[in-house]
Backbone as numpy.savetxt, mean C-alpha at the origin, in Angstrom:
# Nx Ny Nz CAx CAy CAz Cx Cy Cz
-17.40 -29.51 -6.73 -17.68 -28.80 -5.47 -16.40 -28.22 -4.89
-15.34 -29.02 -4.90 -14.05 -28.55 -4.37 -13.57 -27.32 -5.13
-13.67 -27.37 -6.46 -13.23 -26.25 -7.29 -14.09 -25.02 -7.02
-15.38 -25.22 -6.81 -16.28 -24.10 -6.51 -15.92 -23.44 -5.18
-15.59 -24.27 -4.19 -15.17 -23.74 -2.88 -13.87 -22.95 -3.03
-12.94 -23.49 -3.82 -11.67 -22.81 -4.05 -11.88 -21.45 -4.72
-12.74 -21.42 -5.73 -13.01 -20.16 -6.43 -13.69 -19.16 -5.50
-14.61 -19.66 -4.67 -15.29 -18.78 -3.73 -14.33 -18.17 -2.73
-13.41 -18.97 -2.22 -12.42 -18.45 -1.28 -11.50 -17.45 -1.95
-11.14 -17.73 -3.21 -10.27 -16.81 -3.94 -10.96 -15.47 -4.19
-12.23 -15.51 -4.55 -12.98 -14.27 -4.78 -13.05 -13.46 -3.50
-13.34 -14.14 -2.39 -13.42 -13.45 -1.10 -12.07 -12.82 -0.75
-10.98 -13.59 -0.92 -9.63 -13.08 -0.65 -9.33 -11.83 -1.47
-9.70 -11.88 -2.76 -9.38 -10.77 -3.65 -10.18 -9.51 -3.33
-11.44 -9.71 -2.95 -12.25 -8.56 -2.51 -11.62 -7.93 -1.27
-11.18 -8.80 -0.37 -10.55 -8.35 0.88 -9.26 -7.57 0.59
-8.47 -8.08 -0.35 -7.21 -7.40 -0.71 -7.47 -6.03 -1.33
-8.46 -5.97 -2.22 -8.78 -4.70 -2.88 -9.27 -3.67 -1.86
-10.14 -4.10 -0.95 -10.64 -3.20 0.10 -9.50 -2.76 1.01
-8.68 -3.72 1.39 -7.50 -3.45 2.23 -6.64 -2.35 1.59
-6.35 -2.52 0.31 -5.50 -1.56 -0.40 -6.15 -0.18 -0.49
-7.40 -0.13 -0.90 -8.08 1.15 -1.12 -8.23 1.95 0.17
-8.63 1.27 1.26 -8.83 2.01 2.51 -7.49 2.44 3.09
-6.48 1.56 3.05 -5.16 1.91 3.58 -4.56 3.11 2.85
-4.66 3.11 1.52 -4.08 4.22 0.77 -4.85 5.52 0.99
-6.17 5.42 1.13 -6.95 6.62 1.39 -6.68 7.16 2.79
-6.48 6.27 3.76 -6.09 6.72 5.09 -4.74 7.41 5.03
-3.83 6.87 4.20 -2.53 7.50 4.03 -2.65 8.94 3.54
-3.53 9.16 2.59 -3.74 10.52 2.06 -4.34 11.43 3.13
-5.30 10.89 3.89 -5.93 11.68 4.96 -4.91 12.04 6.03
-4.09 11.06 6.43 -3.08 11.30 7.46 -2.10 12.37 7.02
-1.65 12.29 5.77 -0.68 13.27 5.25 -1.24 14.69 5.34
-2.50 14.87 4.94 -3.10 16.21 4.95 -3.44 16.64 6.37
-4.09 15.73 7.14 -4.58 16.09 8.47 -3.43 16.37 9.44
-2.42 15.50 9.46 -1.29 15.71 10.36 -0.53 16.97 9.96
-0.44 17.21 8.66 0.19 18.45 8.19 -0.50 19.68 8.73
-1.84 19.66 8.72 -2.62 20.78 9.24 -2.42 20.92 10.75
-2.39 19.78 11.46 -2.19 19.81 12.92 -0.83 20.40 13.28
0.17 20.10 12.46 1.52 20.60 12.71 1.69 22.05 12.28
0.66 22.58 11.63 0.69 23.98 11.22 1.56 24.26 10.01
1.86 23.21 9.23 2.67 23.41 8.02 1.75 23.56 6.81
2.32 24.00 5.71 1.52 24.12 4.49 1.09 22.73 4.02
-0.03 22.69 3.30 -0.55 21.41 2.84 0.48 20.71 1.96
0.80 19.44 2.27 1.82 18.74 1.47 1.35 18.40 0.06
0.04 18.43 -0.17 -0.50 18.10 -1.50 -1.66 19.03 -1.82
-1.75 19.44 -3.06 -2.86 20.26 -3.52 -4.01 19.37 -3.97
-5.19 19.96 -4.11 -6.39 19.19 -4.46 -6.23 18.46 -5.80
-5.66 19.14 -6.79 -5.51 18.53 -8.12 -4.52 17.36 -8.07
-3.52 17.47 -7.19 -2.55 16.38 -7.04 -3.18 15.16 -6.38
-4.01 15.39 -5.35 -4.72 14.29 -4.70 -5.69 13.60 -5.65
-6.34 14.40 -6.48 -7.28 13.84 -7.46 -6.54 12.91 -8.42
-5.37 13.33 -8.89 -4.58 12.50 -9.80 -4.18 11.17 -9.14
-3.71 11.26 -7.89 -3.29 10.05 -7.18 -4.46 9.09 -7.00
-5.64 9.63 -6.67 -6.82 8.78 -6.50 -7.23 8.10 -7.81
-7.07 8.79 -8.92 -7.48 8.24 -10.20 -6.46 7.23 -10.75
-5.19 7.47 -10.51 -4.15 6.66 -11.16 -3.57 5.59 -10.24
-2.96 6.01 -9.13 -2.23 5.05 -8.31 -3.12 4.29 -7.32
-4.37 4.72 -7.16 -5.32 3.97 -6.33 -6.07 2.93 -7.14
-6.61 3.34 -8.26 -7.58 2.50 -8.98 -6.95 1.30 -9.70
-5.86 1.50 -10.43 -5.27 0.41 -11.21 -4.81 -0.77 -10.34
-4.04 -0.53 -9.26 -3.62 -1.67 -8.43 -4.79 -2.37 -7.74
-5.81 -1.61 -7.34 -6.97 -2.22 -6.67 -7.68 -3.20 -7.61
-7.83 -2.80 -8.88 -8.45 -3.70 -9.87 -7.58 -4.93 -10.07
-6.26 -4.72 -10.15 -5.34 -5.84 -10.36 -5.35 -6.81 -9.19
-5.45 -6.31 -7.96 -5.51 -7.19 -6.79 -6.79 -8.04 -6.80
-7.82 -7.52 -7.43 -9.06 -8.28 -7.56 -8.96 -9.42 -8.56
-7.83 -9.49 -9.28 -7.62 -10.54 -10.28 -6.49 -11.49 -9.89
-6.15 -11.51 -8.60 -5.09 -12.40 -8.10 -5.50 -13.87 -8.23
-4.52 -14.73 -8.50 -4.77 -16.17 -8.49 -4.91 -16.66 -7.05
-5.52 -17.82 -6.88 -5.69 -18.40 -5.55 -4.32 -18.71 -4.95
-4.15 -18.42 -3.67 -2.90 -18.74 -3.00 -2.77 -20.26 -2.81
-1.55 -20.74 -2.71 -1.30 -22.19 -2.70 -1.93 -22.90 -1.50
-2.07 -22.19 -0.38 -2.60 -22.84 0.83 -4.10 -22.58 1.02
-4.77 -22.09 0.01 -6.14 -21.63 0.18 -7.10 -22.74 0.62
-6.85 -23.98 0.18 -7.73 -25.09 0.54 -7.32 -25.79 1.83
-6.21 -25.34 2.42 -5.77 -25.90 3.70 -6.32 -25.13 4.89
-6.98 -24.01 4.61 -7.51 -23.17 5.68 -8.82 -23.75 6.21
-9.08 -23.42 7.48 -10.36 -23.80 8.06 -11.49 -22.98 7.43
-12.70 -23.49 7.40 -13.82 -22.72 6.85 -13.99 -21.40 7.61
-14.34 -20.36 6.88 -14.53 -19.04 7.49 -15.91 -18.95 8.14
-15.94 -18.37 9.32 -17.22 -18.15 10.00 -18.01 -17.11 9.22
-19.18 -17.47 8.65 -19.94 -16.51 7.83 -20.44 -15.30 8.62
-20.45 -15.40 9.96 -20.91 -14.28 10.79 -19.81 -13.25 11.02
-18.58 -13.63 10.66 -17.46 -12.72 10.86 -17.46 -11.60 9.82
-17.10 -10.41 10.26 -16.95 -9.28 9.34 -15.74 -9.48 8.43
-15.78 -8.85 7.29 -14.63 -8.91 6.37 -13.40 -8.27 7.01
-13.63 -7.42 8.01 -12.52 -6.74 8.69 -12.06 -7.47 9.95
-12.56 -8.70 10.16 -12.18 -9.48 11.34 -10.74 -9.95 11.23
-10.25 -10.53 12.32 -8.90 -11.12 12.38 -7.80 -10.08 12.16
-8.03 -8.88 12.66 -6.98 -7.86 12.67 -6.82 -7.04 11.41
-7.77 -7.15 10.45 -7.61 -6.39 9.21 -7.68 -4.89 9.45
-8.59 -4.47 10.34 -8.68 -3.03 10.62 -7.35 -2.50 11.15
-6.73 -3.27 12.04 -5.45 -2.84 12.61 -4.38 -2.69 11.55
-4.34 -3.65 10.61 -3.37 -3.59 9.52 -3.62 -2.35 8.65
-4.89 -2.13 8.32 -5.25 -1.00 7.45 -4.83 0.33 8.08
-5.16 0.50 9.36 -4.84 1.77 10.04 -3.33 1.94 10.16
-2.63 0.85 10.52 -1.17 0.92 10.67 -0.50 1.26 9.34
-0.91 0.57 8.28 -0.30 0.79 6.97 -0.67 2.16 6.41
-1.92 2.58 6.62 -2.33 3.91 6.16 -1.55 5.00 6.85
-1.36 4.84 8.16 -0.57 5.82 8.91 0.87 5.85 8.41
1.41 4.67 8.14 2.77 4.57 7.61 2.90 5.33 6.29
1.96 5.12 5.37 2.01 5.80 4.06 1.91 7.31 4.24
1.02 7.75 5.13 0.86 9.19 5.35 2.10 9.82 5.96
2.70 9.16 6.94 3.88 9.72 7.60 5.09 9.73 6.67
5.21 8.71 5.83 6.32 8.71 4.86 6.15 9.82 3.83
4.90 10.09 3.45 4.64 11.21 2.54 5.02 12.53 3.19
4.67 12.69 4.47 5.04 13.89 5.21 6.55 14.01 5.35
7.22 12.87 5.49 8.69 12.88 5.58 9.29 13.42 4.30
8.79 12.94 3.15 9.28 13.44 1.86 9.02 14.95 1.73
7.83 15.37 2.14 7.47 16.79 2.07 8.38 17.62 2.97
8.61 17.13 4.19 9.42 17.88 5.16 10.87 18.03 4.68
11.43 16.92 4.16 12.82 16.98 3.66 12.91 17.96 2.50
11.99 17.83 1.56 12.01 18.71 0.39 11.81 20.17 0.74
10.87 20.44 1.63 10.56 21.83 2.01 11.71 22.46 2.79
12.25 21.69 3.74 13.32 22.22 4.58 14.59 22.51 3.79
14.90 21.62 2.84 16.15 21.76 2.11 16.05 22.61 0.84
14.85 22.55 0.19 14.77 23.14 -1.15 13.57 24.06 -1.36
12.63 24.13 -0.44 11.46 24.99 -0.63 10.17 24.19 -0.78
9.04 24.86 -0.60 7.75 24.19 -0.55 7.36 23.56 -1.88
7.72 24.15 -3.01 7.36 23.57 -4.30 8.05 22.23 -4.53
9.33 22.16 -4.17 10.06 20.89 -4.27 9.48 19.89 -3.27
9.15 20.37 -2.07 8.57 19.50 -1.06 7.27 18.88 -1.53
6.41 19.67 -2.15 5.14 19.14 -2.66 5.37 18.15 -3.79
6.33 18.44 -4.64 6.63 17.52 -5.75 7.14 16.20 -5.23
8.02 16.25 -4.23 8.54 15.02 -3.63 7.43 14.24 -2.92
6.54 14.96 -2.23 5.42 14.30 -1.54 4.47 13.66 -2.55
4.21 14.35 -3.64 3.32 13.84 -4.70 3.89 12.57 -5.31
5.16 12.62 -5.66 5.82 11.45 -6.24 5.88 10.30 -5.24
6.27 10.63 -4.00 6.42 9.60 -2.98 5.10 8.89 -2.70
4.03 9.65 -2.52 2.74 9.04 -2.19 2.27 8.12 -3.32
2.41 8.57 -4.56 2.00 7.75 -5.70 2.80 6.46 -5.78
4.12 6.57 -5.63 4.98 5.38 -5.71 4.81 4.49 -4.48
4.61 5.10 -3.32 4.35 4.32 -2.10 3.14 3.41 -2.29
2.08 3.96 -2.85 0.85 3.19 -3.05 1.06 2.06 -4.06
1.76 2.36 -5.14 2.01 1.34 -6.17 2.85 0.20 -5.61
3.86 0.53 -4.84 4.74 -0.49 -4.26 4.01 -1.26 -3.16
3.20 -0.55 -2.38 2.49 -1.20 -1.27 1.50 -2.25 -1.76
1.02 -2.12 -2.98 0.10 -3.12 -3.54 0.73 -4.51 -3.53
2.04 -4.59 -3.72 2.73 -5.89 -3.70 2.80 -6.46 -2.28
2.83 -5.58 -1.28 2.81 -6.05 0.12 1.48 -6.71 0.45
0.39 -6.19 -0.13 -0.95 -6.68 0.16 -1.25 -7.96 -0.61
-0.46 -8.25 -1.61 -0.67 -9.43 -2.46 -0.82 -10.71 -1.66
-0.10 -10.84 -0.54 -0.15 -12.05 0.27 0.33 -11.76 1.68
-0.09 -12.62 2.63 0.41 -12.54 3.99 1.84 -13.08 4.08
2.24 -13.81 3.06 3.61 -14.32 3.00 4.59 -13.18 2.69
5.85 -13.41 3.02 6.88 -12.43 2.71 6.93 -12.18 1.21
7.11 -10.93 0.83 7.18 -10.57 -0.59 8.38 -11.24 -1.26
9.40 -11.59 -0.46 10.60 -12.21 -1.00 10.41 -13.70 -1.27
9.30 -14.27 -0.79 9.00 -15.67 -1.04 8.01 -15.85 -2.19
7.50 -14.74 -2.70 6.46 -14.79 -3.73 7.03 -14.58 -5.12
6.30 -15.05 -6.10 6.59 -14.70 -7.49 5.80 -13.44 -7.79
6.42 -12.29 -7.62 5.69 -11.02 -7.73 5.26 -10.72 -9.18
5.81 -11.48 -10.12 5.44 -11.27 -11.53 4.31 -12.20 -11.97
3.79 -12.98 -11.03 2.75 -13.96 -11.37 1.48 -13.28 -11.85
1.09 -12.20 -11.17 -0.10 -11.44 -11.57 0.31 -10.37 -12.57
0.11 -10.66 -13.85 0.53 -9.72 -14.89 -0.26 -8.42 -14.82
-1.49 -8.50 -14.33 -2.31 -7.29 -14.21 -1.71 -6.34 -13.17
-1.21 -6.91 -12.07 -0.61 -6.08 -11.02 0.70 -5.47 -11.49
1.50 -6.26 -12.19 2.76 -5.74 -12.75 2.45 -4.63 -13.76
1.45 -4.88 -14.61 1.05 -3.87 -15.59 0.55 -2.60 -14.93
-0.25 -2.76 -13.84 -0.77 -1.60 -13.11 0.38 -0.80 -12.50
1.39 -1.52 -11.99 2.55 -0.84 -11.40 3.31 -0.04 -12.47
3.59 -0.69 -13.59 4.35 -0.02 -14.65 3.59 1.18 -15.20
2.31 0.97 -15.50 1.49 2.07 -16.03 1.40 3.22 -15.03
1.13 2.87 -13.76 1.01 3.90 -12.73 2.31 4.66 -12.53
3.44 3.93 -12.51 4.75 4.58 -12.31 5.10 5.49 -13.47
4.84 5.02 -14.69 5.13 5.84 -15.88 4.30 7.12 -15.86
3.02 7.00 -15.55 2.14 8.17 -15.51 2.55 9.12 -14.38
2.86 8.55 -13.21 3.22 9.37 -12.05 4.51 10.14 -12.30
5.51 9.45 -12.83 6.80 10.10 -13.11 6.67 11.05 -14.30
5.87 10.64 -15.30 5.68 11.47 -16.48 5.08 12.82 -16.16
4.16 12.86 -15.21 3.53 14.13 -14.81 4.57 15.11 -14.30
5.62 14.58 -13.67 6.65 15.45 -13.10 7.67 15.89 -14.14
8.10 14.95 -14.99 9.21 15.28 -15.89 8.76 15.97 -17.19
7.49 15.85 -17.56 6.98 16.56 -18.76 6.52 17.94 -18.30
7.31 18.94 -18.59 7.15 20.27 -17.98 5.77 20.91 -18.19
5.18 20.87 -19.39 3.86 21.49 -19.56 2.80 20.87 -18.65
2.87 19.53 -18.50 1.91 18.85 -17.61 2.23 19.16 -16.15
3.52 19.21 -15.82 3.95 19.52 -14.45 3.42 20.87 -14.02
3.40 21.82 -14.92 2.91 23.17 -14.58 1.43 23.15 -14.23
0.67 22.29 -14.91 -0.77 22.17 -14.62 -0.97 21.67 -13.19
-0.11 20.73 -12.77 -0.24 20.14 -11.44 0.59 20.86 -10.39
1.17 22.01 -10.74 1.96 22.83 -9.81 3.18 22.06 -9.28
3.83 21.32 -10.17 5.01 20.54 -9.81 6.26 21.15 -10.42
7.41 20.81 -9.86 8.68 21.34 -10.37 9.63 20.18 -10.68
10.66 20.46 -11.45 11.66 19.45 -11.79 12.54 19.18 -10.58
12.92 17.91 -10.40 13.77 17.52 -9.28 15.18 17.20 -9.76
16.15 17.47 -8.88 17.52 17.08 -9.22 17.78 15.65 -8.74
18.98 15.15 -9.00 19.31 13.75 -8.69 19.15 13.44 -7.21
19.62 14.33 -6.35 19.53 14.11 -4.90 18.08 14.03 -4.44
17.25 14.91 -4.97 15.83 14.92 -4.60 15.13 13.64 -5.07
15.49 13.15 -6.25 14.94 11.88 -6.73 15.36 10.73 -5.82
16.62 10.73 -5.38 17.11 9.66 -4.51 16.36 9.64 -3.18
16.17 10.81 -2.59 15.38 10.91 -1.35 14.00 10.28 -1.56
13.37 10.66 -2.66 12.00 10.21 -2.94 11.94 8.70 -3.15
12.89 8.16 -3.90 12.89 6.72 -4.20 13.13 5.90 -2.93
14.09 6.34 -2.10 14.38 5.62 -0.86 13.15 5.59 0.04
12.47 6.71 0.17 11.25 6.78 0.99 10.17 5.89 0.38
10.07 5.86 -0.94 9.01 5.12 -1.62 9.13 3.61 -1.46
10.37 3.09 -1.38 10.55 1.64 -1.27 10.59 1.16 0.18
10.62 2.08 1.14 10.73 1.68 2.54 9.56 0.85 3.06
8.31 0.98 2.53 7.22 0.12 3.03 7.49 -1.37 2.87
8.30 -1.75 1.88 8.61 -3.17 1.68 9.22 -3.74 2.96
10.18 -3.03 3.53 10.90 -3.53 4.70 10.08 -3.35 5.99
9.30 -2.27 6.06 8.46 -2.03 7.24 7.38 -3.11 7.33
6.72 -3.40 6.21 5.65 -4.40 6.21 6.21 -5.80 6.39
7.45 -6.05 5.92 8.08 -7.35 6.14 8.24 -7.62 7.64
8.60 -6.59 8.40 8.72 -6.73 9.85 7.35 -7.04 10.46
6.32 -6.31 9.98 4.96 -6.53 10.46 4.50 -7.97 10.18
4.78 -8.45 8.97 4.39 -9.82 8.60 5.11 -10.85 9.46
6.38 -10.60 9.74 7.16 -11.53 10.57 6.58 -11.61 11.97
6.22 -10.46 12.55 5.64 -10.43 13.89 4.29 -11.14 13.90
3.48 -10.91 12.87 2.17 -11.59 12.76 2.34 -13.09 12.65
3.36 -13.52 11.89 3.63 -14.95 11.72 4.02 -15.60 13.04
4.88 -14.92 13.81 5.30 -15.45 15.11 4.12 -15.54 16.07
3.25 -14.53 16.01 2.07 -14.53 16.87 1.14 -15.68 16.49
0.99 -15.91 15.17 0.13 -16.99 14.68 0.66 -18.35 15.13
1.97 -18.54 15.05 2.59 -19.80 15.47 2.38 -20.02 16.97
2.50 -18.94 17.72 2.32 -19.02 19.18 0.89 -19.46 19.53
-0.09 -18.91 18.81 -1.50 -19.26 19.04 -1.73 -20.74 18.72
-1.15 -21.21 17.60 -1.29 -22.62 17.20 -0.69 -23.54 18.26
0.50 -23.19 18.75 1.17 -24.01 19.77 0.35 -24.08 21.05
-0.23 -22.94 21.44 -1.06 -22.92 22.64 -2.30 -23.79 22.46
-2.88 -23.76 21.25 -4.06 -24.57 20.96 -3.73 -26.06 21.02
-2.57 -26.42 20.45 -2.14 -27.82 20.44 -1.90 -28.31 21.87
-1.22 -27.49 22.68 -0.93 -27.85 24.07 -2.24 -28.02 24.87
-3.18 -27.14 24.62 -4.47 -27.22 25.32 -5.21 -28.50 24.94
-5.15 -28.84 23.63 -5.81 -30.06 23.15 -5.19 -31.31 23.78
-3.86 -31.30 23.91 -3.17 -32.45 24.51 -3.55 -32.60 25.98
-3.68 -31.48 26.66 -4.03 -31.54 28.08 -5.42 -32.09 28.31
-6.30 -31.95 27.29 -7.66 -32.47 27.38 -7.71 -33.96 27.00
């Protein structure tokens, strides 16, 4: 019975992680396009580029997150209220915040590229950045714990999804005949550096978010303990 409960909690957690990842990344794509239109700039991504990102950098990590092992504290948690939505306990807030972050970072890559080198370079940087942002962000969703406290290589499927997605995403840009199909151009060293720095920034942004959530959680526990003692 205990093992069945553990497996059930793990399945629920993994479904939640996959949904979290898919909706957050799709919001990121919507934000990048919608905010770009509101600002009156050219679209940071073309339809064929968005289709590629949805097929490659969205799907593989989502499947891999669905195959995560049970977290170490999974049986120490209180039973979940079956009446609660899967989006309860602040999940919607996290999804919207993270999706907005991904979209704005994509726009940042596009803006830097367009301003300094032209719209074609800007779109290529945005395309690369968004794909890599999503692949890297999958590791943030792996656990509520800090990514620096986790064994990020534990889930071989997630590592494999990252490597495969990164190779395909970068390959589309550097293999010229394929790049032409997707309306992409070759980048120089400086442009690659801009893109990589933007792509890894979610690690540190989400770490701050996790730290704030942890402090808030501790505060709630302390208040509950104090209230119990007073009774």
